[in-house]
Coordinates of C-alpha atoms in Angstrom, one line a residue:
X1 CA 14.4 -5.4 -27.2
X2 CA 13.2 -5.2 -23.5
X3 CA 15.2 -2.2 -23.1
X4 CA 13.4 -0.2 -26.3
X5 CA 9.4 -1.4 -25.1
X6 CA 10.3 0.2 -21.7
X7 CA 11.8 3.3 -23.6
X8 CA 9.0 3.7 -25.6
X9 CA 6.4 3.1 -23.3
X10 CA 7.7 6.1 -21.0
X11 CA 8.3 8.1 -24.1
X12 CA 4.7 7.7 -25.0
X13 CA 3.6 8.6 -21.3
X14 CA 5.6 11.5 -21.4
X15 CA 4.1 12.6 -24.9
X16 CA 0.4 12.2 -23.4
X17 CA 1.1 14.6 -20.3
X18 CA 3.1 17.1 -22.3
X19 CA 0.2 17.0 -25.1
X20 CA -2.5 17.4 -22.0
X21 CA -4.3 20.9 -22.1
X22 CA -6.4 22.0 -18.5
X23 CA -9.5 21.9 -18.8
X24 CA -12.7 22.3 -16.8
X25 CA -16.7 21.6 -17.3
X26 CA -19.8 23.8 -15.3
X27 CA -21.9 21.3 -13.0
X28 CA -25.8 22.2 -13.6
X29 CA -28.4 19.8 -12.0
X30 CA -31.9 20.3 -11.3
X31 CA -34.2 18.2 -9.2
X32 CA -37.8 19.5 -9.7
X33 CA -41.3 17.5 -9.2
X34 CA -45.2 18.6 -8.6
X35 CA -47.4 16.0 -6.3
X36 CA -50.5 15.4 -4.7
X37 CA -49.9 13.8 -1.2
X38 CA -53.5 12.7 0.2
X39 CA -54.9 10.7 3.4
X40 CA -57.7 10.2 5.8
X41 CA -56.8 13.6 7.2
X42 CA -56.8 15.7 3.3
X43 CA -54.8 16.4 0.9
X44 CA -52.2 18.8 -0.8
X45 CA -51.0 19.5 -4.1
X46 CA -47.2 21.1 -4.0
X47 CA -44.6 22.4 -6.5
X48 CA -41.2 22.1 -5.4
X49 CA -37.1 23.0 -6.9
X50 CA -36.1 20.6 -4.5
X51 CA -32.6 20.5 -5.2
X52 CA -30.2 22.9 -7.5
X53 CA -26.4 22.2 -7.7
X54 CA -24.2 24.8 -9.2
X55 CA -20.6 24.7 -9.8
X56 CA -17.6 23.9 -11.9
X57 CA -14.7 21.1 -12.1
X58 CA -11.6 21.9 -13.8
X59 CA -9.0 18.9 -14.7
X60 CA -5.0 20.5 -13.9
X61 CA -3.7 17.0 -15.3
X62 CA -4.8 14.0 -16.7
X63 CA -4.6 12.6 -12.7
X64 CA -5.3 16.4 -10.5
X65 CA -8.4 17.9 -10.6
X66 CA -10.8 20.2 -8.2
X67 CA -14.4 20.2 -8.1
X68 CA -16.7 22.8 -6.3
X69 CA -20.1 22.4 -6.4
X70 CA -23.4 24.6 -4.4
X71 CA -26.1 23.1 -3.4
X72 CA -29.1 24.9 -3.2
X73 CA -32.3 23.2 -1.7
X74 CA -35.4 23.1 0.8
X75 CA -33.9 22.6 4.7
X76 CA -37.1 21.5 6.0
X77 CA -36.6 23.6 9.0
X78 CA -38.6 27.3 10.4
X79 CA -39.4 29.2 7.8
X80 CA -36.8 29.1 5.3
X81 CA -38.1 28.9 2.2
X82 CA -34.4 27.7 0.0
X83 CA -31.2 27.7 1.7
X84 CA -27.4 27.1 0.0
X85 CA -24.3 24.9 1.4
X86 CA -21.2 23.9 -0.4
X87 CA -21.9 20.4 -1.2
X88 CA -18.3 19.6 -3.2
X89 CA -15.1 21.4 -2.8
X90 CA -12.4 19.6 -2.9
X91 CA -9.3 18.8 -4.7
X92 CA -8.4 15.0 -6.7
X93 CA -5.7 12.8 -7.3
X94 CA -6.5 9.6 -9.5
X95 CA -5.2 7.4 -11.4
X96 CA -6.2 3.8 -13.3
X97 CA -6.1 2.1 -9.7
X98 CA -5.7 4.8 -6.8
X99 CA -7.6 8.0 -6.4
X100 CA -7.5 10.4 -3.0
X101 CA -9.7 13.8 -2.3
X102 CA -9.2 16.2 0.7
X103 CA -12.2 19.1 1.3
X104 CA -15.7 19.0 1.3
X105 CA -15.7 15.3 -0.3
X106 CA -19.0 13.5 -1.3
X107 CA -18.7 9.9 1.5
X108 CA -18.6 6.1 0.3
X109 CA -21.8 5.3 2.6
X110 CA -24.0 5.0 -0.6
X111 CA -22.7 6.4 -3.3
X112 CA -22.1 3.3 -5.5
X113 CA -25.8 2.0 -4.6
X114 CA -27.2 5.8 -5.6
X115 CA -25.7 4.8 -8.9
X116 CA -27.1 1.5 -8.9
X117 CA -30.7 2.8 -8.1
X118 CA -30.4 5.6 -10.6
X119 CA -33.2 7.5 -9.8
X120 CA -32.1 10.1 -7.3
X121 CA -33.6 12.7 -9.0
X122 CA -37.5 10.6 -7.6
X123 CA -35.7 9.7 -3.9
X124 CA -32.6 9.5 -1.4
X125 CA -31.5 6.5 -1.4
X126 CA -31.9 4.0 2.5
X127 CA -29.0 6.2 4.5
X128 CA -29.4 9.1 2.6
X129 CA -33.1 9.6 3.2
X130 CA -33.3 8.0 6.4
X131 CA -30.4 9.8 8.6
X132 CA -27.8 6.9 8.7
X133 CA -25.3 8.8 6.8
X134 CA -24.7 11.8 5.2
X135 CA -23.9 12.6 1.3
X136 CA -21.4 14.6 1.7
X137 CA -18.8 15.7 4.5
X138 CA -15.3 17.8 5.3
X139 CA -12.0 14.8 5.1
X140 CA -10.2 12.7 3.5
X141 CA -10.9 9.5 1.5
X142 CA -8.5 7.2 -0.2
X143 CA -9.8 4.4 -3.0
X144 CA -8.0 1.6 -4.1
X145 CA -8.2 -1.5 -6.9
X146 CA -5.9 -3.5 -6.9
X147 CA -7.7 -5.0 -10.1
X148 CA -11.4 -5.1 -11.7
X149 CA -12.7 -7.8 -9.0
X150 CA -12.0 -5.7 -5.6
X151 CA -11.7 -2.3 -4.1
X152 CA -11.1 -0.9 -1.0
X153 CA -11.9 2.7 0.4
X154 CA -11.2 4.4 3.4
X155 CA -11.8 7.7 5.0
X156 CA -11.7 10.2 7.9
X157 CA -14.6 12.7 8.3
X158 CA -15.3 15.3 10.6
X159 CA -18.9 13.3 10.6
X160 CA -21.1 16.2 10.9
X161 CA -22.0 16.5 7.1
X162 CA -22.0 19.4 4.9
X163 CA -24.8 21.2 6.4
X164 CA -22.7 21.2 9.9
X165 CA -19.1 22.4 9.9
X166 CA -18.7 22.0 13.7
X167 CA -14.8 21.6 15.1
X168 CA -14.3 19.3 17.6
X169 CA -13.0 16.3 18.2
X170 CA -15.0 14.0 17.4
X171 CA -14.2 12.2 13.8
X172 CA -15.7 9.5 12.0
X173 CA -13.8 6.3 10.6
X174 CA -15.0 4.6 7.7
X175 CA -13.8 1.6 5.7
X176 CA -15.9 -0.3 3.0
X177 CA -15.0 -3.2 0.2
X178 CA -16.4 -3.3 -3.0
X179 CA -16.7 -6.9 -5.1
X180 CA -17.6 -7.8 -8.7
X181 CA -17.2 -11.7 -8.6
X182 CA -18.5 -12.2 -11.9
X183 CA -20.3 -10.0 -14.7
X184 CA -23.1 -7.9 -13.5
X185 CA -23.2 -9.0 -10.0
X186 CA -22.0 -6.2 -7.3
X187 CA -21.0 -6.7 -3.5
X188 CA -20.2 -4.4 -0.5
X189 CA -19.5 -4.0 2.6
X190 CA -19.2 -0.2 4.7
X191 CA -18.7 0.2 8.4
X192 CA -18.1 3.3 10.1
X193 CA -17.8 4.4 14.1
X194 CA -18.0 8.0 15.3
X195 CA -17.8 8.8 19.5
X196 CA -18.7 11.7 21.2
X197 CA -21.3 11.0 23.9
X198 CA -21.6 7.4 22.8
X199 CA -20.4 5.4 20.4
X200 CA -22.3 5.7 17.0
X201 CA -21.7 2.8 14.5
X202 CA -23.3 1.5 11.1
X203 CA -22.5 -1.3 9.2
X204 CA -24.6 -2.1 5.4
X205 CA -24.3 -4.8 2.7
X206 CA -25.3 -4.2 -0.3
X207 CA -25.8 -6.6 -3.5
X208 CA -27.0 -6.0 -6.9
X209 CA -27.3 -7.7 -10.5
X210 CA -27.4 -6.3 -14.2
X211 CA -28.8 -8.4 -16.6
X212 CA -28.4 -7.1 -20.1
X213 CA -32.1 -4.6 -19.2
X214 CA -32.4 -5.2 -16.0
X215 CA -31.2 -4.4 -12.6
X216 CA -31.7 -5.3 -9.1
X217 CA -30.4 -4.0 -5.7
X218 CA -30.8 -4.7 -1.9
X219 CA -29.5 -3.3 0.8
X220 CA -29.4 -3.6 4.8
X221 CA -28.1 -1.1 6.8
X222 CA -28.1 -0.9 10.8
X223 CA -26.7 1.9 13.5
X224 CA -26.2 1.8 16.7
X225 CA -26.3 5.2 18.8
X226 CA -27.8 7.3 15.8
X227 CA -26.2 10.6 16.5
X228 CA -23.9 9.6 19.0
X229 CA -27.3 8.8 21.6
X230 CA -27.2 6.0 23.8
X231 CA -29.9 2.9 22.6
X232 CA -30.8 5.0 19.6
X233 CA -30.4 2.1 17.1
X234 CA -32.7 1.8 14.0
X235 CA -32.4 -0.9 11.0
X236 CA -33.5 -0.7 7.4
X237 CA -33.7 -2.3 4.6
X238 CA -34.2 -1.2 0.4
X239 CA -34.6 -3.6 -2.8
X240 CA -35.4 -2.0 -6.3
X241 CA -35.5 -3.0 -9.5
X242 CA -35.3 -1.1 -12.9
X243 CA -36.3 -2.1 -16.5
X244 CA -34.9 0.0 -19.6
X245 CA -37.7 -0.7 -22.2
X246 CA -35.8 1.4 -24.4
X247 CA -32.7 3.7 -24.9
X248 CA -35.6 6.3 -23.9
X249 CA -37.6 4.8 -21.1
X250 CA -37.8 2.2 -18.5
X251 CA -40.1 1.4 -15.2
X252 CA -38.9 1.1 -12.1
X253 CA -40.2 0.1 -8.4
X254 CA -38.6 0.4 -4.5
X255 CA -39.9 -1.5 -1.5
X256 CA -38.1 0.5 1.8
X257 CA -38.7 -0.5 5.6
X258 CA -37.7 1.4 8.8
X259 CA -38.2 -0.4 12.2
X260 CA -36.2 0.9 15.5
X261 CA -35.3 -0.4 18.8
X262 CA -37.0 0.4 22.2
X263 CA -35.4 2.3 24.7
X264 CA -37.6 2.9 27.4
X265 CA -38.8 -0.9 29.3
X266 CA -42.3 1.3 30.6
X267 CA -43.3 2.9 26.6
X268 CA -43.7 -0.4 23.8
X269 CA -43.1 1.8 21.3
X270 CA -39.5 2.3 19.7
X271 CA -37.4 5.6 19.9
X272 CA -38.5 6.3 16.4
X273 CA -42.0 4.8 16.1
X274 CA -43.4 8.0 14.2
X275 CA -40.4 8.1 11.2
X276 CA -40.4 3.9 11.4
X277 CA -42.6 2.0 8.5
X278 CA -42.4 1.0 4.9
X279 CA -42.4 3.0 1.7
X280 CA -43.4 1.6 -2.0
X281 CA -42.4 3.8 -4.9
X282 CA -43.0 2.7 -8.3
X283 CA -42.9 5.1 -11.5
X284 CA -42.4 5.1 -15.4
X285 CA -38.5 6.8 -16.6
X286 CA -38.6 8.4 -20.0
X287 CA -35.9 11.0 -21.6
X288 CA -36.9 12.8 -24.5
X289 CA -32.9 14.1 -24.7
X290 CA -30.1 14.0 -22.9
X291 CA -29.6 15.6 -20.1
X292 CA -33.4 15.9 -19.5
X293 CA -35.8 13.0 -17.3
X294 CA -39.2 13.3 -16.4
X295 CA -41.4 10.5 -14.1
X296 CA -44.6 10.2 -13.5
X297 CA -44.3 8.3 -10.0
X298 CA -46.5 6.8 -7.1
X299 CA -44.6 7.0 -3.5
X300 CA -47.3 5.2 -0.6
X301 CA -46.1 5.4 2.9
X302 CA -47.2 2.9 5.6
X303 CA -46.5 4.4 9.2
X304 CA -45.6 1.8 11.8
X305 CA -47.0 3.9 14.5
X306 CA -51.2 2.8 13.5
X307 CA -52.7 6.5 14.8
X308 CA -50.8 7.9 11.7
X309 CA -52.5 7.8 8.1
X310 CA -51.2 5.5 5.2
X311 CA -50.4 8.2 2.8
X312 CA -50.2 8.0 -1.1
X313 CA -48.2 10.4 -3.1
X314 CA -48.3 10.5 -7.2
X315 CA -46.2 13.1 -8.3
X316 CA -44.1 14.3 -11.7
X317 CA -40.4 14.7 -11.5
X318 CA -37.9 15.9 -13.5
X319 CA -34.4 16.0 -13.9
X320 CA -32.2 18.3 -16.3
X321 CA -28.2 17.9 -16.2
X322 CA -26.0 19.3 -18.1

């Protein structure tokens, strides 16, 4: 009997690759808002495409696929109006409890609590926006459960991200675990180390809880040496919550602080005193179809550094996917 179950089992497995035709699916995302930032010192009204990925991921197997995607968006630098790096391109291995990519890979730093925050499409989220880590980068990462409770992951980057493709050798490590103790309730751990000049390295937790409509996060994230700098080290910390009213629409709100460390025993303020401060967002999620989200969203800033203006943003924002 024990001898026919294993027969048929593999039998059945060899049926379902056999019966497997390739496949592929284009990636289309848009990220588009229009806002009205305004202080003590004025105001100004901007509309912005401020991100555009193009690309295409084609499945080879049931467990090998490759996935390249561009990524067209504002660099925030000289006088560039829209530039275009290759955010994904990379090839995939998975299965039900091991999955490996090699090439332009997006990083573990935060992509599980990106998901968790869902609103991308509105804001980065903690490393992401505030230069911890970047989304995206040239290695190898390796992902393992071992069952539903636990994962690991592990990987070796070049550490310069995908806008910088510089060889040398200087890599970055990174390790994280990921639990899920009980239903709804999400824990992890990342660290990563990088040297060059001096020894960079972050450590986060993260925890968050779905409760049939709603959803919470927090997360704490700390570097040391930010970009490899001696006594550049800067904390933060995020917590958001989201409420789905609907299958349509939900509300949602994000309390973010920045604080660094001094460097310099004759100047009290800290490396970064002009980026450091807090950041509320809150906003109102509706999708007419699928594929298509539009906010209406307030984002107020509150510098640390007193000689700067609080600043409040309200804005629309959009999202279309295909």
């Amino acid at each position: 009997m024990s001898v026919f179950m294993i027969f048929f089992a593999v039998t059945a497995k060899a049926q379902t690759e056999s019966s497997f035709k390739p496949n592929g699916k284009p990636v289309f995302l848009i990220f588009s808002d229009v806002k009205n930032s305004f202080s003590k010192d004025g105001s100004s009204t901007a509309f912005e495409i401020s991100r555009l990925y193009l690309g295409y991921e084609h499945f080879f197997s049931n467990s090998l696929s490759a996935r390249a995607v561009m990524d067209v968006g504002d660099p925030g630098v000289g006088g560039l109006q829209m530039t275009a790096y290759v955010k994904n391109a990379f090839l995939q291995y998975r299965t039900n409890s091991f999955s490996g990519r090699f090439g332009m890979i997006g990083t573990d730093a935060f992509g599980l609590i990106e998901k968790q925050w869902g609103h991308r499409y509105i804001s980065k989220t903690l490393q992401d926006e505030f230069g911890f880590n970047p989304s995206a980068d040239l290695g190898v990462a390796v992902d393992y459960s071992p069952s539903e409770f636990i994962s690991f992951d592990a990987s070796v980057l070049n550490g310069e991200g995908y806008k910088k493709l510089q060889a040398d050798s200087a890599l970055k490590y990174t390790a994280g675990i990921t639990l899920k103790p009980l239903g709804g309730l999400l824990l992890r751990v990342y660290a990563d180390i990088m040297k060059k000049n001096a020894l960079q390295n972050t450590i986060s937790f993260f925890a968050g809880y779905t409760y049939r409509n709603l959803g919470f996060g927090i997360e704490y994230a700390d570097q040391k040496s930010n970009k490899m700098i001696n006594n550049h080290d800067y904390s933060g910390i995020s917590a958001f919550g989201n409420l789905k009213l609907n299958d349509k629409t939900g509300l949602f709100a994000r309390y973010d602080y920045l604080w660094s460390c001094r460097t310099n025993p004759t100047d009290p303020n800290p490396w970064n005193y002009n980026n450091d401060g807090q950041v509320i967002t809150a906003g109102f999620d509706y999708s007419p179809v699928s594929g298509i989200r539009i906010a209406p969203v307030y984002i107020g800033k509150i510098p640390a550094n007193g000689s700067n203006p609080f600043t409040s943003a309200p804005g629309l924002y959009l999202e279309i996917k295909l």
